[in-house]
Tab-separated table of C-alpha atoms in Angstrom:
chain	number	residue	atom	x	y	z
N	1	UNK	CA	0.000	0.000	0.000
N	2	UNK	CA	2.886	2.636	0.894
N	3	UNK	CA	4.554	1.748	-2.761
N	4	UNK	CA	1.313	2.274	-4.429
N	5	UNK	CA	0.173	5.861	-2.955
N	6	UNK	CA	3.984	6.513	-3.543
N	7	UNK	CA	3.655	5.828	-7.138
N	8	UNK	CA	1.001	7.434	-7.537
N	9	UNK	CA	2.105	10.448	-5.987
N	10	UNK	CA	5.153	10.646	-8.353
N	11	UNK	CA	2.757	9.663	-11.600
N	12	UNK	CA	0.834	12.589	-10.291
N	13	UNK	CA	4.312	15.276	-10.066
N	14	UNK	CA	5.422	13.758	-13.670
N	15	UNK	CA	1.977	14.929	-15.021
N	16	UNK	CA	2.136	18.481	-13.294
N	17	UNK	CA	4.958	18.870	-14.981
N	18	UNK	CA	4.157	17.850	-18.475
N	19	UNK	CA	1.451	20.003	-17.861
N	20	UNK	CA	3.211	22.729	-17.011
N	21	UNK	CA	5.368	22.023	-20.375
N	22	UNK	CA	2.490	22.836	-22.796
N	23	UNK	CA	0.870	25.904	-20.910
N	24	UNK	CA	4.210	27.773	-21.117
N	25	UNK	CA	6.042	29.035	-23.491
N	26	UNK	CA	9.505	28.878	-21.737
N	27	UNK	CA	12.037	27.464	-24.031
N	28	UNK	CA	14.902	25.166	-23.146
N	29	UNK	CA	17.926	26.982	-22.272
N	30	UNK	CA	20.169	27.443	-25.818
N	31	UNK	CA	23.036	25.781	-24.012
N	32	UNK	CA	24.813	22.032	-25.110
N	33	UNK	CA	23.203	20.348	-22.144
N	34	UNK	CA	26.627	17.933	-22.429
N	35	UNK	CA	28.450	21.191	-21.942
N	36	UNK	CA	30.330	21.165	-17.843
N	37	UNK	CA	27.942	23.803	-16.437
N	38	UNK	CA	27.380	24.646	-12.375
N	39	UNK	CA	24.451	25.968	-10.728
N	40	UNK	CA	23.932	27.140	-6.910
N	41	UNK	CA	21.285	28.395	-4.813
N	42	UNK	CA	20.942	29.720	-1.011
N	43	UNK	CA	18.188	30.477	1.659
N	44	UNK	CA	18.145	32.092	4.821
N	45	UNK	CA	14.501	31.274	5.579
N	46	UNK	CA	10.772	31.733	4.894
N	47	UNK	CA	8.093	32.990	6.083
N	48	UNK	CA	6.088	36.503	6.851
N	49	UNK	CA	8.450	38.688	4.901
N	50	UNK	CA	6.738	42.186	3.677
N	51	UNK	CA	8.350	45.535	3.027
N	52	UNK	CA	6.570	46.463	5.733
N	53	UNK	CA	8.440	44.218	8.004
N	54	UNK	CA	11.926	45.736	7.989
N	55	UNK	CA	13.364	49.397	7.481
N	56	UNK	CA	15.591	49.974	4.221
N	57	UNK	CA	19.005	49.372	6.226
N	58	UNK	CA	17.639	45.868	8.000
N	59	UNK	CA	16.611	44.812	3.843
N	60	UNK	CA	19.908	45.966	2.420
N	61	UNK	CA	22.033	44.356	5.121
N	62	UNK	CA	20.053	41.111	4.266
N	63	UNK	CA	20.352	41.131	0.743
N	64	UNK	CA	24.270	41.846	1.571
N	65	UNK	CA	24.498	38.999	3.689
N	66	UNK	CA	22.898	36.306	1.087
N	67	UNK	CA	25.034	37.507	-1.425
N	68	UNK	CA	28.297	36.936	0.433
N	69	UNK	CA	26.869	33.493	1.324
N	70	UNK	CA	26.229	33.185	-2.726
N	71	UNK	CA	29.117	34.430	-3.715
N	72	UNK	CA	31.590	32.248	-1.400
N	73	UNK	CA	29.753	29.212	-3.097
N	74	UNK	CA	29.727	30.543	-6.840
N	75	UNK	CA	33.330	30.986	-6.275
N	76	UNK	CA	34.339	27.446	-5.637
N	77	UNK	CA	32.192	26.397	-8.320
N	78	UNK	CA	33.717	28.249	-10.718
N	79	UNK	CA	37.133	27.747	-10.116
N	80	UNK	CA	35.877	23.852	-10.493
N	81	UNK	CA	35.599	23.245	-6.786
N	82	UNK	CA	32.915	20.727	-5.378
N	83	UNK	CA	29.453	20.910	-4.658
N	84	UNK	CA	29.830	20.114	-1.153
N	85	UNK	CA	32.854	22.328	-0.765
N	86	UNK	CA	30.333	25.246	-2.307
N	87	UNK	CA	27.520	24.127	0.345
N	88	UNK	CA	29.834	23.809	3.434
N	89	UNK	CA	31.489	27.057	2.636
N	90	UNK	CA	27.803	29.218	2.315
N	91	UNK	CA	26.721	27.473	5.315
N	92	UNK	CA	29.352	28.990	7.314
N	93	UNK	CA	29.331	32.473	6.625
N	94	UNK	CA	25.228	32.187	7.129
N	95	UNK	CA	26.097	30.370	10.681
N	96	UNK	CA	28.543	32.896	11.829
N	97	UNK	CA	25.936	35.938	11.176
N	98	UNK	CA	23.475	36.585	13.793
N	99	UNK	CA	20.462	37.766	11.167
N	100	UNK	CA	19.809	33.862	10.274
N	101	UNK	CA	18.509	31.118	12.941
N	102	UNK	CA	21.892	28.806	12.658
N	103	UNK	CA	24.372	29.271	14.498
N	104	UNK	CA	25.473	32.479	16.118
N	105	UNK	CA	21.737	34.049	16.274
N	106	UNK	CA	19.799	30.685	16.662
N	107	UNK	CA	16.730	30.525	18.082
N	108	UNK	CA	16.044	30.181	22.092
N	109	UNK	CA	14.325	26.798	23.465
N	110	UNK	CA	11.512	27.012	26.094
N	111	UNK	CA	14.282	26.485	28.565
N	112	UNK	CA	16.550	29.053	27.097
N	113	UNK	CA	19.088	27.673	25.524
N	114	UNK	CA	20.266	27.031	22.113
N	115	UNK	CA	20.093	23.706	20.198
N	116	UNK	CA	21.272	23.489	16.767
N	117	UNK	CA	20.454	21.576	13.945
N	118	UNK	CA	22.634	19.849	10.437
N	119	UNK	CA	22.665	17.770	7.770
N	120	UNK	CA	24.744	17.193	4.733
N	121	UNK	CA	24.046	15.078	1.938
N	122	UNK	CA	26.628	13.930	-1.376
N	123	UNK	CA	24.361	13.487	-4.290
N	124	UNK	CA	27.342	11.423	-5.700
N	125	UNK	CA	27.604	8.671	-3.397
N	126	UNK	CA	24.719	9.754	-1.086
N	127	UNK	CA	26.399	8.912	1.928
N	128	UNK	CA	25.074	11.916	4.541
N	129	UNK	CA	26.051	13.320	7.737
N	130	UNK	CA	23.270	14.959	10.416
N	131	UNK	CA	23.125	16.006	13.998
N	132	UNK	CA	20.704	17.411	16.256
N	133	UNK	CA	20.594	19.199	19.394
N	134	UNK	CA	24.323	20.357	19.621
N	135	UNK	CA	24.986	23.086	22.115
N	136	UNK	CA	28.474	23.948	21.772
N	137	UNK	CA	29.588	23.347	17.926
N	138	UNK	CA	30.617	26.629	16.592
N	139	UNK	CA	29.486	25.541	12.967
N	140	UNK	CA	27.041	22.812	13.116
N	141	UNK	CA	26.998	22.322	9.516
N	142	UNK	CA	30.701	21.286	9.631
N	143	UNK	CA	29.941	18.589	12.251
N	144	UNK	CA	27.223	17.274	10.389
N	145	UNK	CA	30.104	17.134	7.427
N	146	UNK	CA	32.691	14.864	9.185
N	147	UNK	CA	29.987	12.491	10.443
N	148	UNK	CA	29.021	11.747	6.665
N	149	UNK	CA	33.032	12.072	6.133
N	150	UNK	CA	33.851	9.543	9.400
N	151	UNK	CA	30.985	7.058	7.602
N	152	UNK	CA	30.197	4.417	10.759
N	153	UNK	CA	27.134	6.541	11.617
N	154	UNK	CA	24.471	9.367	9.843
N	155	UNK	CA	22.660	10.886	12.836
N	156	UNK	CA	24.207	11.843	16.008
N	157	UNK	CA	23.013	13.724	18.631
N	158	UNK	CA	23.441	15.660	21.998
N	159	UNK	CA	26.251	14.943	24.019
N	160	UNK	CA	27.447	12.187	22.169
N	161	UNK	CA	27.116	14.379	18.158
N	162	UNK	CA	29.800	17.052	20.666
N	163	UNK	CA	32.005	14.423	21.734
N	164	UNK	CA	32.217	13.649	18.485
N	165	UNK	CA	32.858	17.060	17.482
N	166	UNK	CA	35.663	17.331	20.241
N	167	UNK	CA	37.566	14.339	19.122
N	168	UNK	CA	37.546	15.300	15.139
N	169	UNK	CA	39.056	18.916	16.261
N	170	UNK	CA	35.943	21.157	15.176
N	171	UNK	CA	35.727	24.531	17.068
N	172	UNK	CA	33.983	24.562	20.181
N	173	UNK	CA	32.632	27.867	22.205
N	174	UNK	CA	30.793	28.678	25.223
N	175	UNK	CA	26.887	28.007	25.053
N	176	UNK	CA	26.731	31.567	25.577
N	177	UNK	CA	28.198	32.126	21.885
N	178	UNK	CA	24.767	31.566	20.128
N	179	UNK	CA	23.035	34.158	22.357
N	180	UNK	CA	21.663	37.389	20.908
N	181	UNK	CA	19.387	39.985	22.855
N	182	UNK	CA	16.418	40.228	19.678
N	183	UNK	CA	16.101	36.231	20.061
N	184	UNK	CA	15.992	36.381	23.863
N	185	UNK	CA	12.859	38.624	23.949
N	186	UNK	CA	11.205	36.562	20.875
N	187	UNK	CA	11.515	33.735	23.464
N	188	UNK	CA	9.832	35.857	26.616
N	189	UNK	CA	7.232	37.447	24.586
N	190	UNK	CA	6.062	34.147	23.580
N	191	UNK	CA	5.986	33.123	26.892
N	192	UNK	CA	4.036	36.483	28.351
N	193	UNK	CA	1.650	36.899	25.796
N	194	UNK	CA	1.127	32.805	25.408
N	195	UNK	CA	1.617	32.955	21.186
N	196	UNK	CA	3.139	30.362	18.904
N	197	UNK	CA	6.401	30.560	17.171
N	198	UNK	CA	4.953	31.865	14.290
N	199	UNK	CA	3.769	35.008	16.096
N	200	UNK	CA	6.827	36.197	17.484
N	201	UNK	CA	9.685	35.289	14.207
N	202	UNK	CA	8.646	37.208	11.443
N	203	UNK	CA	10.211	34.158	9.113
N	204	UNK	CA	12.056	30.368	9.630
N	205	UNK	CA	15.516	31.727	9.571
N	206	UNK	CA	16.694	27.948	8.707
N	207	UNK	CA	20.060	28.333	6.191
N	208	UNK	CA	20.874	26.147	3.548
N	209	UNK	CA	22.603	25.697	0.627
N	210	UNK	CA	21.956	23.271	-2.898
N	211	UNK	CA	25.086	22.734	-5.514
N	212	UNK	CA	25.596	21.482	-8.655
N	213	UNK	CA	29.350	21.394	-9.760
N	214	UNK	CA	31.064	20.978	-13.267
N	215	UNK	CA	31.277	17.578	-12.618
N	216	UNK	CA	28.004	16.668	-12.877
N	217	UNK	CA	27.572	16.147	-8.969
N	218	UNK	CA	25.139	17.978	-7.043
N	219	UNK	CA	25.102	18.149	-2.921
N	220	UNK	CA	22.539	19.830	-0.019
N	221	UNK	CA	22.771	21.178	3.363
N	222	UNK	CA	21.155	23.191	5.544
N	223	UNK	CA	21.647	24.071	9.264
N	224	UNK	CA	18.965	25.443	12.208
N	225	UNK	CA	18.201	26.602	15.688
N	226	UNK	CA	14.865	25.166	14.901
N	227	UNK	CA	11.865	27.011	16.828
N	228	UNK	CA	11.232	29.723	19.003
N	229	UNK	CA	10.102	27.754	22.236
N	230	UNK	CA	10.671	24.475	21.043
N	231	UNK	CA	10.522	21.521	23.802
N	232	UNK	CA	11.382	18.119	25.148
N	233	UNK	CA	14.170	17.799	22.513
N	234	UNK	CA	12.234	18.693	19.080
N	235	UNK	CA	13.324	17.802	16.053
N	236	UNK	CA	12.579	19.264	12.965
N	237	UNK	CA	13.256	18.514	9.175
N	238	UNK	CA	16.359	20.447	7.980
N	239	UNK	CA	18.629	17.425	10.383
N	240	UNK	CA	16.288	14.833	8.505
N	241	UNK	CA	17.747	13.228	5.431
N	242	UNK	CA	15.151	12.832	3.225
N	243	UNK	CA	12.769	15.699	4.849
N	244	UNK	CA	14.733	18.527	5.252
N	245	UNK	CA	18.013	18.083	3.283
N	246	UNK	CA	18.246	15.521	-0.011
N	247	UNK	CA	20.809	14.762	-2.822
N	248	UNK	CA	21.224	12.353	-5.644
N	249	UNK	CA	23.138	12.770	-8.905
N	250	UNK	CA	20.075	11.317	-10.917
N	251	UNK	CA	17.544	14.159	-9.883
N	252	UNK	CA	18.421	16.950	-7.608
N	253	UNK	CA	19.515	17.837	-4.198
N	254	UNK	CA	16.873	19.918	-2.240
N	255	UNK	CA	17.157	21.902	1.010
N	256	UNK	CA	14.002	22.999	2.761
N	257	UNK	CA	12.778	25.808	5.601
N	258	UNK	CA	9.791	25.744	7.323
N	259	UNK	CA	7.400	23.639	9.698
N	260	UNK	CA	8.971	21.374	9.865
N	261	UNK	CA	6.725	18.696	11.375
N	262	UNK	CA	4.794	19.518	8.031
N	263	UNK	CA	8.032	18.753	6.053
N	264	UNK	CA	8.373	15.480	7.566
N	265	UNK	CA	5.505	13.961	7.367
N	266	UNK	CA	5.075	14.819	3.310
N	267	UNK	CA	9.097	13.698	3.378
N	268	UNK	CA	9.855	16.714	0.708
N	269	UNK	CA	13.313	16.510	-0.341
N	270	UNK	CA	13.069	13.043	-0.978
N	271	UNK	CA	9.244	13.119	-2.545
N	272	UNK	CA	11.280	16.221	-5.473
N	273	UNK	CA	14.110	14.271	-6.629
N	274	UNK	CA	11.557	11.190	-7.185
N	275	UNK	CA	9.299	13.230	-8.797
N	276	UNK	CA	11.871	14.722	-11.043
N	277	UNK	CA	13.221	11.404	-11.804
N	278	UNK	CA	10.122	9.588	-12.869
N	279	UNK	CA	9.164	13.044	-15.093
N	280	UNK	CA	12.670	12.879	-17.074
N	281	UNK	CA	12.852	9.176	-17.050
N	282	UNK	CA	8.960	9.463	-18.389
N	283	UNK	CA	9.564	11.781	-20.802
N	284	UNK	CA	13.434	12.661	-21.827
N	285	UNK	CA	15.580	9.435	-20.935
N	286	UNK	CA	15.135	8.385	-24.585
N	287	UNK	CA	16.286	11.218	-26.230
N	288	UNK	CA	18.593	12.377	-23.776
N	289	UNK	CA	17.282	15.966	-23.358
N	290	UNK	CA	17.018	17.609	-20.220
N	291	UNK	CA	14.177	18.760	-18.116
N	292	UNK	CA	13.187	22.425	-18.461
N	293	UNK	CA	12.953	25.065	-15.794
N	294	UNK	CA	9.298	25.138	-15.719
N	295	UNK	CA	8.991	21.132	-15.784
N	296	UNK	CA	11.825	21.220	-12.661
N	297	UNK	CA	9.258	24.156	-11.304
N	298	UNK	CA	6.250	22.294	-11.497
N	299	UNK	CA	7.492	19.191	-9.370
N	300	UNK	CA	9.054	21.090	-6.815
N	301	UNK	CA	5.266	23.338	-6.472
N	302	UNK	CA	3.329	20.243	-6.489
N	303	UNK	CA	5.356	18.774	-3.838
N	304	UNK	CA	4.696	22.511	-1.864
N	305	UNK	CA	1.015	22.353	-2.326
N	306	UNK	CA	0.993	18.822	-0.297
N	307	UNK	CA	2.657	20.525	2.276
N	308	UNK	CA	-0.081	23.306	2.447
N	309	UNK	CA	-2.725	20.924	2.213
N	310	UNK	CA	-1.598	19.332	5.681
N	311	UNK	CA	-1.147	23.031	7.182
N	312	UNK	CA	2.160	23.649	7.109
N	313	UNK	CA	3.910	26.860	5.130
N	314	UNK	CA	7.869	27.433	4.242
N	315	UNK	CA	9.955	26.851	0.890
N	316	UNK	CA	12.089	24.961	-0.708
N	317	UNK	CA	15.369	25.465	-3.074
N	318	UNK	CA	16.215	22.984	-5.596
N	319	UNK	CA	19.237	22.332	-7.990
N	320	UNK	CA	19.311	19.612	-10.602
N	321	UNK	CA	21.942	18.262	-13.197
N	322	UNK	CA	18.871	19.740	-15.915
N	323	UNK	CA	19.133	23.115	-15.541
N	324	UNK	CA	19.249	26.272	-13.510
N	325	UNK	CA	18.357	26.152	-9.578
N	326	UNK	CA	14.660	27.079	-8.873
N	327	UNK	CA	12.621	28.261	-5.807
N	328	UNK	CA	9.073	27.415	-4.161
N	329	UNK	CA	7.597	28.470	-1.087
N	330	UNK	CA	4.044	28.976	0.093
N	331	UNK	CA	4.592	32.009	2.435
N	332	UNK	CA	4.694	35.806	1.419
N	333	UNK	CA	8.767	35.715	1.283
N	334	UNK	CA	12.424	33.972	1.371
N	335	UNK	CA	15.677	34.746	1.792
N	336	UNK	CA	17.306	32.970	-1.615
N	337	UNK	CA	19.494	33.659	-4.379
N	338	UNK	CA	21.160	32.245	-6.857
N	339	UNK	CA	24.054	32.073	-9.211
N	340	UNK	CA	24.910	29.963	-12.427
N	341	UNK	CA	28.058	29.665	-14.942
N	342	UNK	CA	25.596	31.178	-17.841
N	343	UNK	CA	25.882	34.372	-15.397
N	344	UNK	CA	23.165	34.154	-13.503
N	345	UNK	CA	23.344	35.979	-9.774
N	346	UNK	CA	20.681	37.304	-8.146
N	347	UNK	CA	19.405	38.063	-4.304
N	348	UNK	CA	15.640	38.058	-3.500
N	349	UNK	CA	13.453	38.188	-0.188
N	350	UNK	CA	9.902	38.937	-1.420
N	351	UNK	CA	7.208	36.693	-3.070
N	352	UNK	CA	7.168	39.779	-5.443
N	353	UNK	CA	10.105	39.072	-6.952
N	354	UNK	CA	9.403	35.784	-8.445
């Protein structure tokens, strides 16, 4: 029974997107699809994002801070580095700055404290590293990184995920490290006025990162504090392989923000890359051609919409060996850009600027 609704969920994504193929009249890109090409996309989160939200300086200084993230990533790419290495190294620079929820700037637990969140995953040999709950791992997505590197395990957690940090030589720092003031009174007004997360953080500030490098190999990550008043150990997607973060050469690599209990349960990064690889095995494995932008589109929405349908809002950002990376989310904004060989670089936060 759980193979059948799963093929017939995919059956149902390859037709979206054949659909989507005749109502447009997008053209496939004029490129040799056999030509060495890379592609890379970034978030910093979804969520409530209007104008009206932030003053001019607080929107520039975001739009800065995604585009150092994108261009750190474009730049190993282009200079024929690795998708992972491109992932790992936008990761970082989005931990270390306190505007995102990873990292330095994370999110406060009901009990006040900061728990972070990581995964990794190589879409060339999809081996994958996650861990959850760290406290004291300067760059969580680096830890998640040498558990998929180490191989014996591909979710750690707690004290046993920092032990493992401490004995493979990653930085360490005071609890206190992750703190910041804004985060600190999210927390406390949630608790005085008795409102959910999503009524005190005006977006999911999860980070991550999706790569596609001129070798043909494509990688995900993505890193978290999780949620504003989150309890009794919580979990959410982005540490979930499958959920949260995905890669595989033959379809895509996919890293998602949101609720993640939502993300979960519709398993999203794993339900896009299966839905691009029936649509191109459907339709294009015979002549060889790629998948268009709009066909790549129409998965990743349709996969979005089954999120909604259960409740839950947030995006996702997907990069495939077909073409350039694309974007979907349900919510009025994201923090994403994205950057290709053809010359493609570009910042956005608004739904508007689709």
């Amino acid at each position: 029974m759980a193979m059948q609704t799963l093929t017939t969920l995919i059956t149902g994504l390859a037709g979206l997107a054949l659909a989507s193929l005749a109502t447009t009249a997008s053209a496939q890109e004029e490129d040799d699809p056999m030509e060495p090409r890379w592609s890379f996309a970034i978030h910093g989160g979804a969520g409530t994002l209007t104008r009206s939200d932030m003053t001019p300086e607080q929107d520039a200084a975001f739009r800065a801070a995604l585009q150092e993230a994108l261009d750190a990533g474009s730049e190993i790419l282009g200079n024929g580095g690795t998708a992972m290495d491109a992932v790992t190294a936008a990761i970082v620079i989005m931990e270390d700055n306190p505007r995102f929820n990873a990292g330095k700037g994370a999110v406060f637990t009901w009990e006040g404290t900061n728990e972070l969140d990581a995964a990794v995953m190589d879409g060339r040999t999809r081996a994958a590293g996650a861990v959850t709950g760290v406290k004291t791992v300067k760059n969580p997505i680096l830890l998640a990184l040498e558990v998929m590197k180490d191989g014996r395990h591909v979710f750690l957690s707690g004290a046993g995920a920092e032990e493992f940090a401490g004995e493979h030589g990653l930085e360490l720092v005071d609890p206190s490290y992750f703190a910041t003031e804004w985060r600190r009174m999210s927390l406390e007004r949630m608790k005085v006025e008795k409102i959910s997360a999503l009524d005190v953080d005006i977006k999911f500030g999860t980070v991550g990162a999706v790569a596609l490098d001129l070798e043909g190999n494509v990688a995900a990550g993505t890193s978290t504090g999780g949620m504003t008043g989150k309890r009794w150990g919580r979990i959410g997607d982005a540490p979930i392989i499958g959920a949260g973060t995905y890669a595989d050469n033959r379809d895509c690599a996919v890293s998602a923000t949101g609720d993640g209990e939502y993300f979960i349960r519709a398993g999203v990064a794993r339900s896009i890359c299966l839905g691009l690889r029936f649509a191109w095995e459907s339709t294009r494995k015979a002549s060889g051609e790629p998948l268009s932008a709009d066909e790549v589109q129409a998965v990743a929405d349709a996969v979005m919409a089954d999120v909604e349908v259960l409740g839950g809002t947030g995006g996702v950002i997907v990069v495939s060996p077909f073409g350039p990376a694309v974007f979907s989310f349900n919510t009025e904004g994201m923090y994403r850009g994205r950057a290709t060989s053809e010359g493609t670089n570009e910042v956005a936060i608004y739904d508007d600027e689709k």
